[in-house]
PDB file of C-alpha atoms in Angstrom:
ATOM      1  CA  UNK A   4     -53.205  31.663 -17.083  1.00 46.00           C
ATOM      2  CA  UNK A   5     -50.660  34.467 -16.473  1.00 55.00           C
ATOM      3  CA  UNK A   6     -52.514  37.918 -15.340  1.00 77.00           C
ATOM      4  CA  UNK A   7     -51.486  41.151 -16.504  1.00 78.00           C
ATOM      5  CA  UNK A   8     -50.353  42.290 -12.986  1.00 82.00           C
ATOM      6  CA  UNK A   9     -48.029  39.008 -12.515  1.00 82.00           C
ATOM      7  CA  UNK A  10     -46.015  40.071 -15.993  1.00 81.00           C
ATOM      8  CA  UNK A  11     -45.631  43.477 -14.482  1.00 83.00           C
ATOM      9  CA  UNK A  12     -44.445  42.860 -10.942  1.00 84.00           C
ATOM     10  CA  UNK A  13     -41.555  40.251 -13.095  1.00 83.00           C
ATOM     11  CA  UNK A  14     -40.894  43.052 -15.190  1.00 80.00           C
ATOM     12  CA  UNK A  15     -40.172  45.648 -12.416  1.00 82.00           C
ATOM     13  CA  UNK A  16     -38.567  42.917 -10.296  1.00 81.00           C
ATOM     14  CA  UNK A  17     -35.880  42.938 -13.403  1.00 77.00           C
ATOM     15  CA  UNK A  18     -36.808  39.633 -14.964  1.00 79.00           C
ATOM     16  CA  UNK A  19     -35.611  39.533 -18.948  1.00 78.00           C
ATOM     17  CA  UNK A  20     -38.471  38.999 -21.188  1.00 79.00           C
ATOM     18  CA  UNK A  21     -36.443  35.589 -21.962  1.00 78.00           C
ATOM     19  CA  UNK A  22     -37.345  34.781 -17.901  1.00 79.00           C
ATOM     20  CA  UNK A  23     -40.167  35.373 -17.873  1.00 82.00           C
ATOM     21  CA  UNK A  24     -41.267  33.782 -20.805  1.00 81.00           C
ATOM     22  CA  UNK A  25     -39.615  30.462 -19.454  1.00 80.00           C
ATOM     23  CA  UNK A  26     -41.031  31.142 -15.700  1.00 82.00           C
ATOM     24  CA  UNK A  27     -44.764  31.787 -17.196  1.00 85.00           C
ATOM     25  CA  UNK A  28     -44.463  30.648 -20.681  1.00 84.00           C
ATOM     26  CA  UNK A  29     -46.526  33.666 -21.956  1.00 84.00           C
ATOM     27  CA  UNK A  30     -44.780  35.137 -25.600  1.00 84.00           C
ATOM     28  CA  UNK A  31     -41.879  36.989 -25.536  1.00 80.00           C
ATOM     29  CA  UNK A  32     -43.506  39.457 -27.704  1.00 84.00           C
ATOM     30  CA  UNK A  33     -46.389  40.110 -25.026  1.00 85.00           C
ATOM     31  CA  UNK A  34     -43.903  40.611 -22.516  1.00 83.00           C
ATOM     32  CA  UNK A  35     -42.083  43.245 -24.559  1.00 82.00           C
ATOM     33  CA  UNK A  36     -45.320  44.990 -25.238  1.00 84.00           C
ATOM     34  CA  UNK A  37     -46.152  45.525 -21.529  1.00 84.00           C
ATOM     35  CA  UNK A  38     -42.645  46.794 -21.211  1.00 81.00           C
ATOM     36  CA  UNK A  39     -43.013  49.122 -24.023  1.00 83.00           C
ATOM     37  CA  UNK A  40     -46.335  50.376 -22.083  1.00 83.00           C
ATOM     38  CA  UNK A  41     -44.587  50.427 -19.287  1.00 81.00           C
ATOM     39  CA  UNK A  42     -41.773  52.831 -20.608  1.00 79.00           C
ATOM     40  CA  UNK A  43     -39.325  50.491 -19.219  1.00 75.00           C
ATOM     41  CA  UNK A  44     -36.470  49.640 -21.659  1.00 71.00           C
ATOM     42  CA  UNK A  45     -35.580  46.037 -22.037  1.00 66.00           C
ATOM     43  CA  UNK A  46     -33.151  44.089 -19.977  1.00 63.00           C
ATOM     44  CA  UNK A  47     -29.928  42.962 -21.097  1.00 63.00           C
ATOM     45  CA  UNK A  48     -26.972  40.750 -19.852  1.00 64.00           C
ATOM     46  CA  UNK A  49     -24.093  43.032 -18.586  1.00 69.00           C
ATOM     47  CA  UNK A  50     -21.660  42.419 -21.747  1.00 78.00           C
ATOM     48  CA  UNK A  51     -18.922  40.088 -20.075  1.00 83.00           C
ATOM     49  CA  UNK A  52     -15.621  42.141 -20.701  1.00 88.00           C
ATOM     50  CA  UNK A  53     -12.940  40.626 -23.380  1.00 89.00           C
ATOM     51  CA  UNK A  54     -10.276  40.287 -20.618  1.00 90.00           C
ATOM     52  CA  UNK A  55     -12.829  37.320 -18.707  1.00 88.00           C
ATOM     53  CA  UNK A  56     -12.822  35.708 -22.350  1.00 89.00           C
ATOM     54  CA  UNK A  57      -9.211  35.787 -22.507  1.00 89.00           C
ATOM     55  CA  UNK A  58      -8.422  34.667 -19.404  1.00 89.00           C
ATOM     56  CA  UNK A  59     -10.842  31.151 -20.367  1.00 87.00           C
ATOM     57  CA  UNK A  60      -9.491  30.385 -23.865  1.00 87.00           C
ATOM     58  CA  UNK A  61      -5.505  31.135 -22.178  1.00 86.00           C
ATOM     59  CA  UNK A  62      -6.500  28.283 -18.892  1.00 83.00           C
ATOM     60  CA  UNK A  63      -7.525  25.731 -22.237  1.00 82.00           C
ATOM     61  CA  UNK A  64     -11.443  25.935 -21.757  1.00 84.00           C
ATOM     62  CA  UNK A  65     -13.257  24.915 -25.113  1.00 84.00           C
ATOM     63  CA  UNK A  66     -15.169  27.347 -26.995  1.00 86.00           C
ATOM     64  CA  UNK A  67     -18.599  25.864 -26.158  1.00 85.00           C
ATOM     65  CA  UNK A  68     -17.394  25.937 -22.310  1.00 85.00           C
ATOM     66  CA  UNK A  69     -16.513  29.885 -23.018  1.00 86.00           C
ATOM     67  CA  UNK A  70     -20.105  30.392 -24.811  1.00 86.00           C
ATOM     68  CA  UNK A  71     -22.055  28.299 -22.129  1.00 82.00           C
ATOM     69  CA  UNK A  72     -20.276  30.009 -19.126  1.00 80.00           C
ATOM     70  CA  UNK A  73     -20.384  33.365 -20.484  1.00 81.00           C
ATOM     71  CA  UNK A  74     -23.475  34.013 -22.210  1.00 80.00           C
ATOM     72  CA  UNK A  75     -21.447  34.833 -25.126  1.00 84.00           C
ATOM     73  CA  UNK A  76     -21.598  34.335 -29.263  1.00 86.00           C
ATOM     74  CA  UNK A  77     -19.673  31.901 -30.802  1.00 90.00           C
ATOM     75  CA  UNK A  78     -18.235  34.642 -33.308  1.00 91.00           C
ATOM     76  CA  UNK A  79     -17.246  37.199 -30.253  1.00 90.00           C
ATOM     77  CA  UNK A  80     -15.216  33.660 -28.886  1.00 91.00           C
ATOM     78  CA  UNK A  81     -13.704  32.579 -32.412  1.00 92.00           C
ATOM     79  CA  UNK A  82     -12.733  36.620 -32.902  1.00 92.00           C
ATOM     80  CA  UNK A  83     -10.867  36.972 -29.465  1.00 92.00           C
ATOM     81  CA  UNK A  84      -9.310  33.516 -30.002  1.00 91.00           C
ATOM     82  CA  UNK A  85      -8.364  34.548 -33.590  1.00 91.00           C
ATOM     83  CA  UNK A  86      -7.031  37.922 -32.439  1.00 92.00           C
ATOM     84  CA  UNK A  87      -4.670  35.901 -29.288  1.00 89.00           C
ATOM     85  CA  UNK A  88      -3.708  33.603 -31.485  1.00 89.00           C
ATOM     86  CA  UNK A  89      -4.926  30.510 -29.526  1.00 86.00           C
ATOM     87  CA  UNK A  90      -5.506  27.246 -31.854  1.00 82.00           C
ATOM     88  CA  UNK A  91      -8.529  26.233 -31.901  1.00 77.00           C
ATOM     89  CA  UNK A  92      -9.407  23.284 -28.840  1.00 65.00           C
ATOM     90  CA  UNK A  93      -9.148  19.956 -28.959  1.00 66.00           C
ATOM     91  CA  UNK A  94     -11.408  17.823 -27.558  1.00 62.00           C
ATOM     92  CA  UNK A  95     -10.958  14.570 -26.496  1.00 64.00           C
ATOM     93  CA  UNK A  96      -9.114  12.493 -23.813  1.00 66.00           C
ATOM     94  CA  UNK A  97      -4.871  13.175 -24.140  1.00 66.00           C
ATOM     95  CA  UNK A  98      -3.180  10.049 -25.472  1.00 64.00           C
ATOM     96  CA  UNK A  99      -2.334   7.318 -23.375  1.00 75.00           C
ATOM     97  CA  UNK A 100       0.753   5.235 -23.720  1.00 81.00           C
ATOM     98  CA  UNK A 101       1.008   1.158 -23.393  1.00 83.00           C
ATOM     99  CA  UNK A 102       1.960   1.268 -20.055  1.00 85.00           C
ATOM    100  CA  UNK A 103      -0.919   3.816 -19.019  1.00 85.00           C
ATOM    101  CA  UNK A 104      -3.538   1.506 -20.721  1.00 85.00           C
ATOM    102  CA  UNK A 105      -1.968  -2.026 -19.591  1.00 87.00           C
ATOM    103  CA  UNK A 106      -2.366  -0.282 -15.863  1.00 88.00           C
ATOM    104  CA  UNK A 107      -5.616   1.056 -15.914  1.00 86.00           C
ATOM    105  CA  UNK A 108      -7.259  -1.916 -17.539  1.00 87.00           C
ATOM    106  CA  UNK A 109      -5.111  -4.984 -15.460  1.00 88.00           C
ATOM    107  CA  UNK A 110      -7.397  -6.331 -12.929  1.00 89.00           C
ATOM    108  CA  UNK A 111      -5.335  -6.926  -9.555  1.00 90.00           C
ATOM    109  CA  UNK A 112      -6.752  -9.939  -7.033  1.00 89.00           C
ATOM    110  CA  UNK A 113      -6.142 -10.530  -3.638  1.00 91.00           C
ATOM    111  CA  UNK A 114      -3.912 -12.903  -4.063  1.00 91.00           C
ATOM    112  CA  UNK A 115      -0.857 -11.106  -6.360  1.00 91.00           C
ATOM    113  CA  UNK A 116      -2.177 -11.294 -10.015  1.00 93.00           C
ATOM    114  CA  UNK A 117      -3.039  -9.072 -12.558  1.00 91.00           C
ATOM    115  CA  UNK A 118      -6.029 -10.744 -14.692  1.00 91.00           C
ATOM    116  CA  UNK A 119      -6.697  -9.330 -17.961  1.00 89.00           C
ATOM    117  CA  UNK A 120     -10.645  -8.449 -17.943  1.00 86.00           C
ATOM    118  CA  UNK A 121     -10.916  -9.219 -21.862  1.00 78.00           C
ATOM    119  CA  UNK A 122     -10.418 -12.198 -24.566  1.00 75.00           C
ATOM    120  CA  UNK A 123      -8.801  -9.028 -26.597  1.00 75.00           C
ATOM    121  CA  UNK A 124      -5.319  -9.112 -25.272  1.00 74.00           C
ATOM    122  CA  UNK A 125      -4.138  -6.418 -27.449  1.00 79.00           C
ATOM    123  CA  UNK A 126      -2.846  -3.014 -26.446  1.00 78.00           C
ATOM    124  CA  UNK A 127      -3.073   0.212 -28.701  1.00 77.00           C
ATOM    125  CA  UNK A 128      -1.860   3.400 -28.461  1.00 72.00           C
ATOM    126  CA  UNK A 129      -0.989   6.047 -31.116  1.00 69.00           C
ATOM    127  CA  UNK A 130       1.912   8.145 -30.442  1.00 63.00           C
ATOM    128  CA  UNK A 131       2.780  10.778 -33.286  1.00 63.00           C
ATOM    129  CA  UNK A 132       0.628   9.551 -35.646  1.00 63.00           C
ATOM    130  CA  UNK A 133       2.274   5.918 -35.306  1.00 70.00           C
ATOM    131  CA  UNK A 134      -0.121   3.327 -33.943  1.00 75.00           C
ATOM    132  CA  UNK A 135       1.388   0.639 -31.728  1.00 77.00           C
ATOM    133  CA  UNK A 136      -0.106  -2.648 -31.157  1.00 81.00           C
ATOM    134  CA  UNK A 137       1.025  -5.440 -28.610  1.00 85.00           C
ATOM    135  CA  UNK A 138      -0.571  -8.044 -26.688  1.00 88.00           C
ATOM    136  CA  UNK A 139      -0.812  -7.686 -22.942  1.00 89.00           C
ATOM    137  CA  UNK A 140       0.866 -10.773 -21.946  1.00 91.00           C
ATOM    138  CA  UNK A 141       4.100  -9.923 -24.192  1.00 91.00           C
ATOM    139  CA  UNK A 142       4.431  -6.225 -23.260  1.00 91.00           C
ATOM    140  CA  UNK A 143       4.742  -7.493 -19.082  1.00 92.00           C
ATOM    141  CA  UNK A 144       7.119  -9.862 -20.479  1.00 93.00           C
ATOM    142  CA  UNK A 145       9.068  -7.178 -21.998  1.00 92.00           C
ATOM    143  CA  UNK A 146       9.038  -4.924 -18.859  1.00 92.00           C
ATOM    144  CA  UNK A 147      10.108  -8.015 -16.564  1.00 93.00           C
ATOM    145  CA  UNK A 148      12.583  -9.293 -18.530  1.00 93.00           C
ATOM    146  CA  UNK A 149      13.887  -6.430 -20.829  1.00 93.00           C
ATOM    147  CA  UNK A 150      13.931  -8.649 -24.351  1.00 93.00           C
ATOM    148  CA  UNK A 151      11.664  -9.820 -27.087  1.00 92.00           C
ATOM    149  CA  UNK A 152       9.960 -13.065 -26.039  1.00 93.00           C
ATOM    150  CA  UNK A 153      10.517 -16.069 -28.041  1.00 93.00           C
ATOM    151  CA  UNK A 154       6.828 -17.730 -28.812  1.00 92.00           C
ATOM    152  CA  UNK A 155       3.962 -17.572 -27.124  1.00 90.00           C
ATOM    153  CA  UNK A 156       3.541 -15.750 -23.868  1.00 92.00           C
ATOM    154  CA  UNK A 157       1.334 -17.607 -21.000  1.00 91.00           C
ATOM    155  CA  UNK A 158       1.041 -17.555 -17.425  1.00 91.00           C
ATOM    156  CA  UNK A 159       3.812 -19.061 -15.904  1.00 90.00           C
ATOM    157  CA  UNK A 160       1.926 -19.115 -12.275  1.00 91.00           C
ATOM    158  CA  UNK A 161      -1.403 -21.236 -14.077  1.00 88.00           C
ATOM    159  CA  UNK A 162      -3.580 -18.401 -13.232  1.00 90.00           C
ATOM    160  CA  UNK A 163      -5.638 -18.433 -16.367  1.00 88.00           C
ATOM    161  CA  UNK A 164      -5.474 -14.476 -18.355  1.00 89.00           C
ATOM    162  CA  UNK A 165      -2.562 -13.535 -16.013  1.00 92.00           C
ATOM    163  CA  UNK A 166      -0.677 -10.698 -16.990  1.00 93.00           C
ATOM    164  CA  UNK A 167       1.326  -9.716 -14.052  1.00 94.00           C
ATOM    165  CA  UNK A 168       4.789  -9.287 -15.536  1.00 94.00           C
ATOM    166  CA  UNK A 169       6.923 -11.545 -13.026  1.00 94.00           C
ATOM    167  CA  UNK A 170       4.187 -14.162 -13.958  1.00 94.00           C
ATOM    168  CA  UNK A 171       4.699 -14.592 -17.092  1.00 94.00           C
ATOM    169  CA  UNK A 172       6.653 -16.964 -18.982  1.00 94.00           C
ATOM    170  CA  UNK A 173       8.124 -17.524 -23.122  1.00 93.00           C
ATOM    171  CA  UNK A 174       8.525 -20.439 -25.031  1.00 93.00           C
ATOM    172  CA  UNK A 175      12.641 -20.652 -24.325  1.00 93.00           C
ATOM    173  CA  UNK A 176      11.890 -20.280 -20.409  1.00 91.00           C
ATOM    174  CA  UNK A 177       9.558 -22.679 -20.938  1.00 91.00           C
ATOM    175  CA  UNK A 178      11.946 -25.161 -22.377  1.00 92.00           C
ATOM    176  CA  UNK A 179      14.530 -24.313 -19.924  1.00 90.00           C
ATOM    177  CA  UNK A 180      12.871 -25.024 -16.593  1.00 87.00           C
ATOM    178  CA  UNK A 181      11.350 -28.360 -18.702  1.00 88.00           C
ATOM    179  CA  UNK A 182      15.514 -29.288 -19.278  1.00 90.00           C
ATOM    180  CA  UNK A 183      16.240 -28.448 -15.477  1.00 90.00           C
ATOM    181  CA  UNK A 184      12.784 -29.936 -13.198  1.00 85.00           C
ATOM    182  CA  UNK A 185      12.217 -33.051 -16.713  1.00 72.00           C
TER     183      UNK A 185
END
């Protein structure tokens, strides 16, 4: 159990009644008594100036980063935000584009290809409120060979889920190198 001369010494030391509460877990009200006995006045948080709040909300922080680091209301954020004119944040990773995606989640191998780690070939992105879907193996068949691919898409080295673009093969190259090797 706390003592009586334990509270004081974390009062004069400058502790918030807060503090102390969580360092002793005695009730904030018993603490403020003692400092009313005391004829100490209560401790506050230096107010954080306007211009620190600014400067967060202008660099992009959220509002609950600019509450959290601050110490600060969420009205005192929303009213400085308001007053800047600064739209409110939005969380949330930035869109990614096909190319970005087909990148990040190819596999690469020692040996040259780019494995596809899923059964779900697909690629979305939304751009401008337009959603675009395409599978894997037919976008790297775009990029390689700059034109629509005619029928299905496959591996054109026999690596199975290959999706390296100079890998993979269409339907009409298909049929051509079948007309030239029999």
């Amino acid at each position: 159990m706390t003592t009586r001369e334990n509270l004081i010494s974390l009062i004069l030391a400058g502790h918030s009644d807060r503090a102390i509460h969580r360092l002793t877990g005695t009730n904030r009200k018993t603490v403020a008594r003692i400092r009313v006995l005391l004829e100490l006045a209560p401790t506050r948080k230096p107010r954080v100036p306007d211009s620190v709040i600014e400067d967060k909300l202008k660099a992009g922080e959220s509002m609950s980063t600019v509450m959290r680091t601050c110490g600060v209301s969420q009205k005192r954020v929303r009213e400085i935000r308001d007053r800047l004119g600064i739209p409110s944040h939005r969380p949330g990773p930035k869109p990614e584009t096909i190319s970005e995606i087909f990148y990040r989640r190819a596999v690469p191998t020692d040996d040259g290809h780019l494995i596809w780690p899923s059964t779900d070939y697909h690629l979305r992105a939304r751009a401008d409120g337009v959603e675009e879907s395409v599978s894997a193996a037919r976008w790297a068949f775009q990029q390689q060979h700059g034109r629509t691919p005619v029928g299905h898409v496959t591996a054109g080295c026999g690596t199975p889920r290959c999706v390296r673009p100079d890998h993979v093969e269409d339907q009409q190259m298909r049929n051509q190198y079948a007309a030239i090797f029999g």
